[in-house]
């Protein structure tokens, strides 16, 4: 039997890049999957390519987004992967709006969906997984604005929500997963590679050549399946080319 047979999986930010890989991994594992994203065209294309996929166009940062999403499909596993592109300029050249983009998107979406889960909208045993970043652990490059701090906050949020679920006896499982390395072929990855290379004054290909132990979007998708089907200890995890590991 497939590992997510008879399970509902909702992927917020599921139309492209890493989110799409998570959607595909969940479908392949036998789940009923709802992909949520702002872009209706990308969602329709994905649904055409993957028959049986449910889709919902919605802004994950809207206050009522969690209610709308949970009404469309009550998740056994909820993955929040929605995120803004990281800034790509020295701090002194950024406005606050640019610097805080990932707080206003990545963190806000995670906060809204976690808050709704803690209000009792998910049944006991449901899993909530926030997709963070290895930048949350390394600090990221100095031209990426508030990106690393925002992704670190997602890790903190998963831990805080787990404690609150335990205190309230909700029986929910909150986790954060950080892809350890930047990933070419994704919007965030390609933007980051170009921005970091330009900041360092080197070619993007040379920057990529300096990287090792890199994971792919498909690796992230498989790590998500492992986390939502297993019983791992802790609330923070990384995935690299070497596989899934708990964050020390």
Short mmCIF file of C-alpha atoms in Angstrom, two decimals:
data_model
loop_
_atom_site.label_atom_id
_atom_site.label_comp_id
_atom_site.label_asym_id
_atom_site.label_seq_id
_atom_site.Cartn_x
_atom_site.Cartn_y
_atom_site.Cartn_z
CA UNK A 1 0.00 0.00 0.00
CA UNK A 2 1.24 3.51 -0.77
CA UNK A 3 2.40 5.46 2.28
CA UNK A 4 -0.23 8.23 2.04
CA UNK A 5 -3.18 6.15 0.84
CA UNK A 6 -6.50 7.61 2.11
CA UNK A 7 -4.70 10.73 3.38
CA UNK A 8 -5.42 14.35 2.42
CA UNK A 9 -2.36 16.52 1.74
CA UNK A 10 -2.55 20.28 1.20
CA UNK A 11 0.49 22.05 -0.26
CA UNK A 12 0.39 25.84 0.03
CA UNK A 13 2.68 27.23 -2.65
CA UNK A 14 2.36 24.03 -4.63
CA UNK A 15 2.33 25.14 -8.27
CA UNK A 16 6.05 25.52 -9.03
CA UNK A 17 9.56 24.63 -7.90
CA UNK A 18 9.91 22.82 -4.59
CA UNK A 19 6.19 23.06 -3.91
CA UNK A 20 5.40 21.28 -7.16
CA UNK A 21 7.88 18.51 -6.26
CA UNK A 22 6.12 18.05 -2.93
CA UNK A 23 2.74 17.86 -4.69
CA UNK A 24 4.06 15.22 -7.07
CA UNK A 25 5.66 13.20 -4.27
CA UNK A 26 2.39 13.21 -2.31
CA UNK A 27 0.39 12.16 -5.37
CA UNK A 28 2.84 9.34 -6.06
CA UNK A 29 2.48 8.25 -2.43
CA UNK A 30 -1.27 7.80 -2.95
CA UNK A 31 -2.61 10.95 -1.25
CA UNK A 32 -5.52 13.11 -2.27
CA UNK A 33 -3.69 16.38 -2.89
CA UNK A 34 -4.82 20.02 -3.00
CA UNK A 35 -2.28 22.44 -4.49
CA UNK A 36 -2.77 26.06 -3.43
CA UNK A 37 -1.09 29.04 -5.10
CA UNK A 38 -1.77 32.55 -6.29
CA UNK A 39 -1.26 31.80 -9.98
CA UNK A 40 -4.33 30.14 -11.50
CA UNK A 41 -2.58 29.51 -14.82
CA UNK A 42 0.27 27.53 -13.23
CA UNK A 43 -2.22 25.54 -11.17
CA UNK A 44 -4.32 24.67 -14.21
CA UNK A 45 -1.22 23.54 -16.10
CA UNK A 46 -0.14 21.34 -13.20
CA UNK A 47 -3.63 19.84 -12.88
CA UNK A 48 -3.61 19.07 -16.61
CA UNK A 49 -0.27 17.29 -16.22
CA UNK A 50 -1.32 15.45 -13.06
CA UNK A 51 -4.92 14.24 -13.41
CA UNK A 52 -6.70 13.87 -10.10
CA UNK A 53 -4.93 16.82 -8.49
CA UNK A 54 -7.22 19.33 -6.78
CA UNK A 55 -6.29 23.00 -7.13
CA UNK A 56 -7.24 26.26 -5.44
CA UNK A 57 -6.10 29.75 -6.42
CA UNK A 58 -5.67 31.78 -3.22
CA UNK A 59 -3.37 34.30 -1.59
CA UNK A 60 -1.80 32.51 1.38
CA UNK A 61 -1.22 35.81 3.19
CA UNK A 62 -4.92 36.75 3.23
CA UNK A 63 -6.44 36.55 6.70
CA UNK A 64 -9.16 34.16 5.58
CA UNK A 65 -6.86 31.95 3.47
CA UNK A 66 -6.58 29.10 6.02
CA UNK A 67 -10.36 28.90 6.42
CA UNK A 68 -10.88 28.85 2.64
CA UNK A 69 -8.19 26.20 2.16
CA UNK A 70 -9.37 23.94 4.99
CA UNK A 71 -12.94 24.18 3.73
CA UNK A 72 -11.74 23.00 0.31
CA UNK A 73 -9.89 19.98 1.75
CA UNK A 74 -9.36 19.10 5.42
CA UNK A 75 -5.69 18.08 5.54
CA UNK A 76 -4.13 15.14 7.31
CA UNK A 77 -0.85 16.78 6.31
CA UNK A 78 -0.42 20.48 5.59
CA UNK A 79 2.76 21.75 3.91
CA UNK A 80 3.38 25.50 3.79
CA UNK A 81 5.88 26.16 1.01
CA UNK A 82 4.74 29.59 -0.17
CA UNK A 83 7.48 32.19 -0.25
CA UNK A 84 8.74 35.38 -1.82
CA UNK A 85 11.97 35.70 -3.77
CA UNK A 86 14.83 36.80 -1.55
CA UNK A 87 16.26 40.29 -2.09
CA UNK A 88 19.48 40.53 -4.09
CA UNK A 89 21.16 43.81 -3.18
CA UNK A 90 23.47 45.17 -0.47
CA UNK A 91 21.58 46.16 2.68
CA UNK A 92 22.22 49.88 2.14
CA UNK A 93 20.48 49.68 -1.22
CA UNK A 94 17.32 48.01 0.10
CA UNK A 95 14.14 49.64 1.29
CA UNK A 96 12.32 48.19 4.28
CA UNK A 97 9.68 46.84 1.90
CA UNK A 98 12.34 44.91 -0.01
CA UNK A 99 14.20 43.78 3.13
CA UNK A 100 11.03 42.45 4.79
CA UNK A 101 9.52 40.68 1.76
CA UNK A 102 10.05 37.19 3.18
CA UNK A 103 8.59 38.17 6.54
CA UNK A 104 5.47 39.50 4.85
CA UNK A 105 5.08 36.35 2.71
CA UNK A 106 6.86 33.28 4.10
CA UNK A 107 6.42 34.04 7.80
CA UNK A 108 2.94 35.55 7.52
CA UNK A 109 1.57 32.57 5.58
CA UNK A 110 3.13 30.13 8.05
CA UNK A 111 1.75 32.12 10.99
CA UNK A 112 -1.78 32.29 9.61
CA UNK A 113 -2.02 28.57 8.84
CA UNK A 114 -0.38 27.50 12.12
CA UNK A 115 -2.67 29.81 14.07
CA UNK A 116 -5.73 28.32 12.42
CA UNK A 117 -4.47 24.81 13.15
CA UNK A 118 -4.06 25.69 16.83
CA UNK A 119 -7.63 26.99 16.89
CA UNK A 120 -8.83 23.42 16.40
CA UNK A 121 -9.39 23.35 12.65
CA UNK A 122 -7.26 20.21 12.17
CA UNK A 123 -8.06 16.82 13.61
CA UNK A 124 -5.74 15.11 16.12
CA UNK A 125 -2.86 13.41 14.36
CA UNK A 126 -2.61 16.00 11.59
CA UNK A 127 0.88 17.11 10.61
CA UNK A 128 1.94 20.67 9.73
CA UNK A 129 5.24 21.11 7.91
CA UNK A 130 6.81 24.50 7.19
CA UNK A 131 9.43 24.67 4.43
CA UNK A 132 12.29 26.85 5.68
CA UNK A 133 15.83 27.12 4.28
CA UNK A 134 19.41 26.24 5.04
CA UNK A 135 19.99 30.01 5.15
CA UNK A 136 18.16 29.93 8.49
CA UNK A 137 21.07 27.94 9.87
CA UNK A 138 24.01 29.45 7.97
CA UNK A 139 22.77 33.05 8.04
CA UNK A 140 22.65 33.27 4.26
CA UNK A 141 24.51 35.80 2.11
CA UNK A 142 24.66 39.47 3.17
CA UNK A 143 22.71 40.65 0.13
CA UNK A 144 19.58 38.61 0.90
CA UNK A 145 17.86 41.06 3.22
CA UNK A 146 15.61 39.50 5.84
CA UNK A 147 15.44 36.12 4.10
CA UNK A 148 17.54 34.09 6.55
CA UNK A 149 15.83 35.62 9.57
CA UNK A 150 12.40 34.93 8.12
CA UNK A 151 13.26 31.30 7.45
CA UNK A 152 14.68 30.97 10.98
CA UNK A 153 11.41 32.32 12.33
CA UNK A 154 9.58 29.51 10.55
CA UNK A 155 11.74 27.03 12.48
CA UNK A 156 10.99 28.84 15.73
CA UNK A 157 7.29 28.93 14.84
CA UNK A 158 7.14 25.16 14.33
CA UNK A 159 8.72 24.63 17.74
CA UNK A 160 6.45 27.14 19.47
CA UNK A 161 3.34 25.65 17.89
CA UNK A 162 4.35 22.13 18.91
CA UNK A 163 4.63 23.26 22.53
CA UNK A 164 1.25 24.97 22.31
CA UNK A 165 -0.37 21.90 20.74
CA UNK A 166 1.06 19.77 23.55
CA UNK A 167 -0.16 22.24 26.17
CA UNK A 168 -3.68 22.24 24.73
CA UNK A 169 -3.76 18.49 24.07
CA UNK A 170 -4.54 18.97 20.38
CA UNK A 171 -2.48 16.01 19.18
CA UNK A 172 -0.98 17.93 16.25
CA UNK A 173 2.56 17.57 14.91
CA UNK A 174 4.43 20.71 13.81
CA UNK A 175 7.76 20.51 11.97
CA UNK A 176 10.07 22.67 9.84
CA UNK A 177 12.19 21.33 6.98
CA UNK A 178 15.20 23.27 5.66
CA UNK A 179 16.67 22.35 2.27
CA UNK A 180 20.36 22.69 3.06
CA UNK A 181 21.63 23.99 -0.27
CA UNK A 182 20.40 26.41 -2.89
CA UNK A 183 18.59 24.66 -5.74
CA UNK A 184 18.99 25.61 -9.42
CA UNK A 185 15.89 25.16 -11.52
CA UNK A 186 13.60 26.80 -8.96
CA UNK A 187 12.53 30.43 -8.91
CA UNK A 188 14.06 31.11 -5.50
CA UNK A 189 17.18 29.13 -6.35
CA UNK A 190 17.88 30.72 -9.72
CA UNK A 191 17.30 34.21 -8.30
CA UNK A 192 19.59 33.43 -5.38
CA UNK A 193 22.36 31.97 -7.55
CA UNK A 194 22.39 34.97 -9.86
CA UNK A 195 22.24 37.43 -6.97
CA UNK A 196 24.99 35.82 -4.91
CA UNK A 197 27.25 35.38 -7.94
CA UNK A 198 26.82 39.04 -8.90
CA UNK A 199 27.52 40.14 -5.32
CA UNK A 200 30.70 38.03 -5.24
CA UNK A 201 31.77 39.13 -8.71
CA UNK A 202 31.90 35.60 -10.14
CA UNK A 203 29.96 33.62 -12.73
CA UNK A 204 26.86 31.71 -11.57
CA UNK A 205 28.46 28.51 -12.90
CA UNK A 206 31.52 29.09 -10.71
CA UNK A 207 29.35 29.65 -7.66
CA UNK A 208 27.49 26.42 -8.33
CA UNK A 209 30.76 24.56 -8.83
CA UNK A 210 31.77 25.54 -5.28
CA UNK A 211 28.70 23.83 -3.79
CA UNK A 212 28.66 20.24 -2.56
CA UNK A 213 26.16 17.76 -1.12
CA UNK A 214 23.31 19.49 -2.95
CA UNK A 215 19.74 18.22 -2.79
CA UNK A 216 17.20 18.42 -5.61
CA UNK A 217 13.55 19.50 -5.38
CA UNK A 218 12.66 15.81 -5.72
CA UNK A 219 14.82 15.08 -2.65
CA UNK A 220 12.83 17.68 -0.72
CA UNK A 221 9.59 16.04 -1.83
CA UNK A 222 10.75 12.66 -0.59
CA UNK A 223 11.92 14.18 2.71
CA UNK A 224 8.44 15.63 3.20
CA UNK A 225 6.90 12.19 2.68
CA UNK A 226 9.31 10.70 5.24
CA UNK A 227 8.43 13.35 7.81
CA UNK A 228 4.65 13.22 7.44
CA UNK A 229 4.51 9.42 7.41
CA UNK A 230 7.08 8.72 10.12
CA UNK A 231 7.50 9.59 13.77
CA UNK A 232 10.72 11.60 13.85
CA UNK A 233 11.96 13.13 17.08
CA UNK A 234 12.19 16.92 17.19
CA UNK A 235 10.62 19.72 15.18
CA UNK A 236 13.45 20.93 12.91
CA UNK A 237 15.06 18.97 10.07
CA UNK A 238 17.35 19.49 7.09
CA UNK A 239 17.60 17.71 3.77
CA UNK A 240 20.79 17.68 1.72
CA UNK A 241 22.27 15.39 -0.91
CA UNK A 242 23.08 13.05 1.97
CA UNK A 243 19.42 12.77 2.96
CA UNK A 244 17.16 13.80 5.82
CA UNK A 245 18.59 14.69 9.22
CA UNK A 246 17.42 16.27 12.46
CA UNK A 247 18.81 19.76 13.11
CA UNK A 248 21.22 19.79 16.02
#
